[in-house]
Every structure is written in structure tokens, then in C-alpha cells.
């Protein structure tokens, strides 16, 4: 029997919420890891992480740390990727970047394997992982776009705090307890840590994710517009997005209205979704089954339910799309990209 | 000085979440109450409620209890209204009903005073209060409909548990604490108490409010469709609604996309909203101001923010509409209807 080829993998931002899930996912999916190199910023150096039962000490993410690395999975913020991804590429690594740093560059493939795996081969060192809210939407819309063409999308999101990292997870947990106990809890992280104002997320809904753009949309909302068009390779799709943070730990939910180009048959839509890669249909109103964040958390699939024809528009379709934002929305998608590259080698 | 005329007021379902707020609102707005008669089902008889510093003992809601009553505010469930509202009307009371029992009957005005106060005079004993999620939406859309005409609405809601009553409020609170403590907490109330399956609301989003209809929409979603059309008196408005329960105690939020008939000017839209009755515009992205449930809770106004022109559709407009679902969405709207009747007497 031929010996399986192994790959040296660096995870940058390994102590963060996504970095941790990248390690877990590499292990659970038995990715052929040769050497694992857990990297992070200087302040996390010396921390320990566990991978396949072995303890590793976190090293500083500096250019030299990428020597001999085959795959470098980045999830340590845009500025870290901007600084270090080119250094990793120079040393021969393929970078799979979970930040928004390179996503919209024409030479960087923006990949969701179920949707546009064919773009992977066109990389020149860096492959970008889309934003979490985009990934689950395009996974669910792919079979519909293929069959009927998508003319427009109107989406409102219900996003988990884990999308803002471990600090936001801790904030929701501590703040919720404080409020139940009648204690004060000063918000410090959400909606955007670096901005001036922070708001209570416990028992609240915050209609801001990321900073505002000039056009009145947030950057998160514009990511859904621009990334979806790039992934589908179709700049004629009209997209309106409203992104909202709600007090959920894991799992983004999305209320998605779609208008198709060609007329659709609802039974066919269901069967297309049922056989789509990465999609699980959970949709039986009579039995009160529909996707929910708490059920999607920890799962790899994108769950789709509440599938119903619009009451007025003949090509209008409504859906409720839920997925684990840290898994399919980040860590899993990055590992899947690496798996595709390994398979095609 | 002429002595102010006083009115005898019955509140049916006075021990419930809405009933309590009806009492509070009557007191805070100094409604000219002569006799107050707090009514509820047999199992609440003997409970005590407070109104203007005086303690009242809850009496049983039976036909005879409405003798001498001028205004009967009902919020004890549809079946109670169906049984007792006619009995109250027979005894000379005007019924303002917060349930869905009579809303769609042609002879029953469905009233949001800021929108269609003129319908009040057409009642024949019963005036219906619309559903909470409808009320705040039509208050915010009224000036836009008047100025440009509304062609279609696509709305996704983020609804507070108080919309399901005190038991749901208690469930969110107790369940949240249990989960934080790592204890089990069996859901018993949400999404719909009378149905077979109940789901965790803490740290989750449930895409079901009320029961499912044959067309795949829930009854709550269909209320938004049918009630909005009736209130605006315009059956040509196309409405798509997705109603979702989230872990918030008070305050419904709504992501609303509107297409107008005539072209609109965004600056004019803002100024129309700013001068609209019952509306407060909170919308300054540069200062991170937008409406949030925790700020709207306890307030009478409907808050509107995130006002922005659609990126693609020339007559597309996006908004984020938030209001206290138990106040403007129920108790306040009912009291306002009574106030209008008193003023026009």
C-alpha cells in the first residue's frame, strides 16, 4: 500500500474561536497533517493547544514561521493576513485566508467548495474563504441558481455572537448572567470592538455587524452583496442585505427571499435542495420541523427549511437557512478547500 | 370649570402580560376612568391588581360583569373574546379587542389610530386591535404609503417572547439561567403552547410564531399580510412575511424592505418619518445610532432607523422598525382607540 502523502499545516490565530475549530476540524476529518504549526500573535505565544491528543506550544506568527509549510490557514484578522500571507506564499505555502483582506481581489479565488471548487486551481498562492453569512447562503442557493438563475435576493440575518470571536461569546454569557442577576454589565465588545459605542446583546437585537459604509449599508451587508456575486460569477444578481446580531452563541440563521429568472416548481426546488452537496432540508410544517441555530451548531451541513412560494410574486421563493457560522462559515470551509487541493494533487 | 366625563372600563385578562400593561397605560395616560372593573378567567378570581394606588380584586369575566361598562378592553385569548365580546356589546359597552377573533370581519374596524382613526366611527360595538407585528409596521409605513404608495413589502421579524404572554417571559428567563448553569430546562411554552412540540428559545431563533397554514406561512405571517392590507384599505399591496421568535423580553424588531409605486426621495422619506405621528427616527450610522429592542421597551413610539435606498431597485427602501410589542403592539394601541372615542364624543 502506498504511504499517504502528508502536509505541513500552519494555523494562524490558533487560539481564537475559529482557529480552535480549524484544529478540531482538521482532526475530525482526518486531514493528512504532517507537521502542525500553531501560530498566533506575540501575546498568545506559550499558550498550549491540543491536536490529536498531543499538546503543542503556540509559536509567534512571523514570516520565518512559514518555512516548510504546505497549507497556512489564516484567521487572525485582516491586518495579520495582509502582513503575513505574502510571506507564507513566498515560502511556498498555499494560504487559505478566512479574513476579508484579499476576498475581492480579482486574482484571488473566493471559494465555497460546493459552489465553485473549480476556481481553486486558479490561485496564485492565496485562496479566500468568504464571510460566514455569505457561505451558508450560497450553499443553499447554488442548486436554485443552477436550475433557474437567481435574479434577486433579499436577505435578513440573525447572526450568532461567535462571528465576532471568543470575546463576544464571553460577553454574551457574562452579560446575560449579570442581567438575570440584576447586576450591571457594561458592554465592551459588540457590535464592533474597535468602535466607540458598545451595546447590550443579551436579550436584544443589534442591527449592526461591522462598520457602516457611505451608502448606509454595513460592511457585513456589502460582503453578502459582493461576495455572493463573485462566488456565483454573476454580477447581475441584485442583493439586498440586512445583517443583525442576536443573542445566540453558535449558528447564523437567514430569512432569504429569492426571485428566480426562470419559473420554478416548488417540488423540484425541494428535491434539488435535498440532493445538493452540503445541504440538509429540514422542512415539515405539519411536524413543526425547521432549521434552528441550536440544532445546526456543531454540524457541517447548511440546513434549509420554511421553503415556500411567495404569495404574490410568481417567481418568488422564501427560505430559512441555518448553519454553524464557525464551522461551515469559517473553519470547515477552509479545511474543505485544503481537502480539494489534496485530492486534486 | 366643567366636570370631566368619566367612563367605566373593564379589562378582560387583567392578570396577563397585556392586561397588566393596559392598566398601567390607562393610569399613565390619565384616561378618564370612572369605575375600573378588572376581569379574568375563574382561576384568577381573587387575585389583586393595583390601579392609581388602589387595590382591586379580580372578578370573573362573565356576561353580567359588563353591566354599566363603557369600554371593555379584551386581551384574554380569542375564545374568550368570541364568547364574551357580544355579551359586553349587548350591555352597551364598546369592545376594544386585542385578539384575532374579529379582526378580519368586514363589519369590524381594525384600527391603528395613527393610520386609520377614521374607521373607528364605523364600528358596531367591536373595534379590533391589530396584531403587534402589524401595528408597528403600519405606523412606520403610513407616511410612505401616503406619499408614494406602497407596492410591496418583504419583512422579516425579530419578535420578543412577551408576544406569547407571561408564561413565555418566564420560560425565557428560567431557561436562560438553567442553560448558563448547565442545568436541563425542558421547553414547555414556545413556539406555541397548545402544539405538541416545544423548543428552546434561550440562545436560539425559532422561525415559527403561531400555527402553520396550508400555504406554508404561519398564521402570524398571514396576519401581517391580511391585516396590513385591511388597515391601509388597499388589497393591491403585496406582502411577504417571515416571523421569527428570538430571545428578547420586550420589543419586536423588523427588517422591512418596501417598494414604492412612485419614486421617492430619501431625504423626503426621512423628513416624512420624522414628522409622522407615533414615529421616532433614530438613524445616524456615523454615531452608531439605530433602534434596538432594549431601547424601545417601555416606550410608546415606534422607532425607525437603518433607512437606506436599495442598491439595485430604484424604488426599493430598507428600514429597521422597532417598538414595544406589549405597549404600541397591544395595550397602548387599545387605550389610544378608547382615547379617540372619548375625544370625538
XYZ file of C-alpha atoms in Angstrom, chain A residues 60-318:
259
model
C 4.655 33.575 17.183
C 3.268 34.212 13.716
C 6.295 35.749 11.968
C 7.414 35.308 8.337
C 10.011 32.654 9.247
C 7.359 30.524 10.924
C 6.041 29.503 7.488
C 9.198 27.747 6.320
C 8.315 24.260 5.086
C 4.559 24.800 5.435
C 2.226 23.430 2.731
C -1.087 24.934 3.917
C -1.391 28.056 6.038
C -4.912 28.618 7.375
C -5.267 32.244 8.482
C -7.899 33.517 10.890
C -6.227 36.229 12.938
C -7.761 39.369 11.452
C -7.293 41.191 8.175
C -4.165 43.108 9.149
C -2.308 39.925 10.152
C -3.263 38.304 6.837
C -2.153 41.356 4.884
C 1.215 41.296 6.585
C 1.939 37.583 6.761
C 0.044 35.852 3.947
C 2.515 37.088 1.285
C 5.396 35.908 3.481
C 3.812 32.462 3.715
C 3.257 32.321 -0.035
C 6.874 33.346 -0.663
C 7.954 30.353 1.410
C 5.889 28.030 -0.734
C 2.727 27.703 1.335
C -0.783 27.898 -0.038
C -2.679 30.391 2.115
C -6.350 29.781 2.846
C -7.425 33.055 4.355
C -10.540 33.435 6.468
C -10.334 37.245 6.683
C -11.717 39.785 4.226
C -8.219 41.045 3.318
C -7.971 39.504 -0.151
C -11.506 38.324 -0.915
C -12.379 40.858 -3.572
C -9.011 40.883 -5.378
C -9.557 39.618 -8.936
C -6.550 37.284 -8.751
C -7.737 35.639 -5.518
C -10.316 32.839 -5.836
C -13.165 33.201 -3.328
C -14.243 29.642 -2.739
C -17.093 27.649 -1.288
C -16.243 24.119 -2.464
C -19.882 23.053 -3.002
C -20.368 26.062 -5.260
C -17.177 26.957 -7.127
C -14.448 24.423 -6.366
C -13.284 24.869 -9.975
C -11.859 28.280 -9.004
C -9.342 26.727 -6.593
C -6.905 25.801 -9.362
C -6.671 29.428 -10.471
C -4.998 30.614 -7.294
C -1.591 32.233 -7.188
C -0.830 31.418 -3.587
C -3.854 32.784 -1.755
C -7.391 31.395 -1.679
C -10.001 33.356 0.232
C -12.697 31.921 2.467
C -15.891 34.010 2.145
C -17.671 35.643 5.046
C -19.769 33.307 7.214
C -23.116 34.861 6.313
C -22.330 34.534 2.603
C -21.132 30.926 2.690
C -24.290 29.321 4.040
C -26.486 31.383 1.724
C -24.630 30.420 -1.462
C -24.515 26.743 -0.464
C -28.312 26.749 -0.251
C -28.852 28.920 -3.325
C -26.417 27.089 -5.610
C -28.878 24.425 -6.854
C -31.541 27.089 -7.372
C -29.171 29.340 -9.281
C -28.071 26.411 -11.442
C -31.620 25.363 -12.254
C -33.456 28.656 -12.661
C -30.983 31.513 -12.363
C -31.271 33.961 -9.486
C -32.403 37.460 -10.335
C -32.509 38.972 -6.882
C -32.052 38.160 -3.210
C -33.455 39.983 -0.192
C -31.928 38.607 2.987
C -32.189 39.446 6.675
C -29.778 37.695 9.011
C -29.957 36.511 12.613
C -26.264 36.132 13.433
C -24.582 34.452 16.382
C -22.054 36.284 18.534
C -19.324 33.735 17.778
C -18.949 35.542 14.457
C -17.253 38.266 16.496
C -14.892 35.831 18.182
C -14.305 34.447 21.655
C -14.578 37.852 23.362
C -18.131 38.246 22.055
C -19.039 34.716 23.181
C -17.773 35.543 26.673
C -19.579 38.866 26.629
C -22.953 37.296 25.809
C -22.530 34.697 28.515
C -21.356 37.059 31.267
C -23.732 39.863 30.349
C -26.739 37.533 30.275
C -25.970 36.233 33.741
C -25.436 39.742 35.085
C -28.767 40.937 33.716
C -30.638 37.941 35.161
C -28.985 38.720 38.498
C -29.928 42.395 38.281
C -26.251 43.355 38.109
C -24.705 45.947 35.781
C -22.759 44.646 32.780
C -21.000 47.235 30.678
C -20.859 46.147 27.010
C -17.296 46.233 25.689
C -17.191 44.091 22.558
C -20.330 44.202 20.414
C -21.286 45.342 17.873
C -17.720 46.262 16.795
C -14.939 46.144 19.357
C -12.827 48.882 17.757
C -15.688 51.398 17.547
C -16.657 53.918 20.196
C -20.061 52.610 21.205
C -20.898 49.168 22.520
C -24.368 47.853 23.130
C -26.013 45.149 25.176
C -26.500 41.963 23.153
C -28.210 39.902 25.879
C -31.995 39.931 25.272
C -31.519 42.393 22.406
C -31.040 42.548 18.615
C -28.323 44.840 17.222
C -28.777 45.874 13.575
C -25.083 46.491 13.041
C -22.357 43.997 12.138
C -19.022 45.545 11.145
C -18.673 49.254 10.320
C -21.009 51.371 8.204
C -20.233 52.236 4.595
C -21.115 55.546 2.953
C -24.221 54.040 1.322
C -25.864 53.289 4.681
C -25.205 49.553 4.484
C -22.722 47.930 6.839
C -19.579 46.270 5.585
C -21.078 42.891 6.572
C -24.109 43.629 4.407
C -21.898 44.656 1.486
C -19.867 41.463 1.892
C -23.044 39.485 1.274
C -23.690 41.515 -1.880
C -20.191 41.490 -3.359
C -19.029 38.040 -2.286
C -22.197 36.315 -3.462
C -21.795 37.857 -6.918
C -18.138 36.882 -7.085
C -18.731 33.298 -5.940
C -21.561 32.785 -8.451
C -19.530 34.640 -11.079
C -22.628 36.674 -11.882
C -22.658 40.426 -11.347
C -26.248 40.761 -12.470
C -27.684 39.285 -9.252
C -29.373 42.024 -7.222
C -28.857 41.596 -3.488
C -30.238 43.486 -0.512
C -28.996 42.511 2.907
C -29.772 43.494 6.487
C -27.353 41.950 8.991
C -28.385 41.666 12.612
C -26.656 40.269 15.673
C -28.871 38.340 18.084
C -28.151 36.623 21.417
C -27.205 33.211 20.022
C -23.809 31.585 20.625
C -23.393 29.442 17.505
C -25.345 29.258 14.251
C -26.394 32.015 11.871
C -29.996 32.000 10.647
C -31.082 33.784 7.487
C -34.505 34.741 6.174
C -33.950 34.649 2.427
C -36.320 35.789 -0.296
C -35.229 34.895 -3.829
C -36.592 35.781 -7.236
C -35.589 33.354 -9.920
C -35.134 34.179 -13.608
C -36.988 31.140 -14.931
C -40.205 29.883 -13.306
C -39.656 27.191 -10.691
C -41.589 24.210 -9.482
C -41.683 24.033 -5.680
C -41.471 20.236 -5.520
C -38.468 20.363 -7.805
C -36.849 23.053 -5.635
C -37.166 20.757 -2.635
C -35.683 17.805 -4.442
C -32.834 19.928 -5.829
C -32.050 21.087 -2.312
C -32.341 17.560 -0.915
C -29.714 16.281 -3.304
C -27.431 19.337 -3.079
C -23.991 18.882 -1.593
C -23.660 20.267 1.921
C -27.392 20.921 2.248
C -29.872 19.269 4.580
C -33.552 20.024 4.140
C -35.493 20.209 7.418
C -38.932 21.316 6.435
C -42.150 19.783 7.638
C -44.553 22.393 8.998
C -47.087 19.722 9.998
C -44.470 18.240 12.333
C -43.050 21.649 13.334
C -39.678 20.857 11.837
C -37.489 23.662 10.541
C -33.850 24.571 10.967
C -32.786 26.239 14.203
C -29.434 27.613 15.340
C -29.169 25.287 18.337
C -29.578 22.250 16.066
C -27.145 23.463 13.394
C -24.444 24.262 15.961
C -21.648 21.714 15.732
C -22.895 20.347 12.383
C -21.226 20.560 8.990
C -24.343 20.926 6.832
C -26.303 24.002 5.871
C -29.894 23.477 6.960
C -32.769 24.747 4.804
C -36.435 24.945 5.743
C -39.550 27.120 5.622
C -39.400 26.614 1.853
C -42.477 28.282 0.400
C -43.626 30.004 -2.710
C -44.249 33.709 -2.424
C -47.946 34.562 -2.214
C -47.735 37.269 -4.853
C -44.616 37.117 -6.990
C -44.793 34.122 -9.374
C -41.015 33.625 -9.211
C -40.645 34.485 -5.510
C -39.326 31.845 -3.113
C -38.827 32.073 0.651
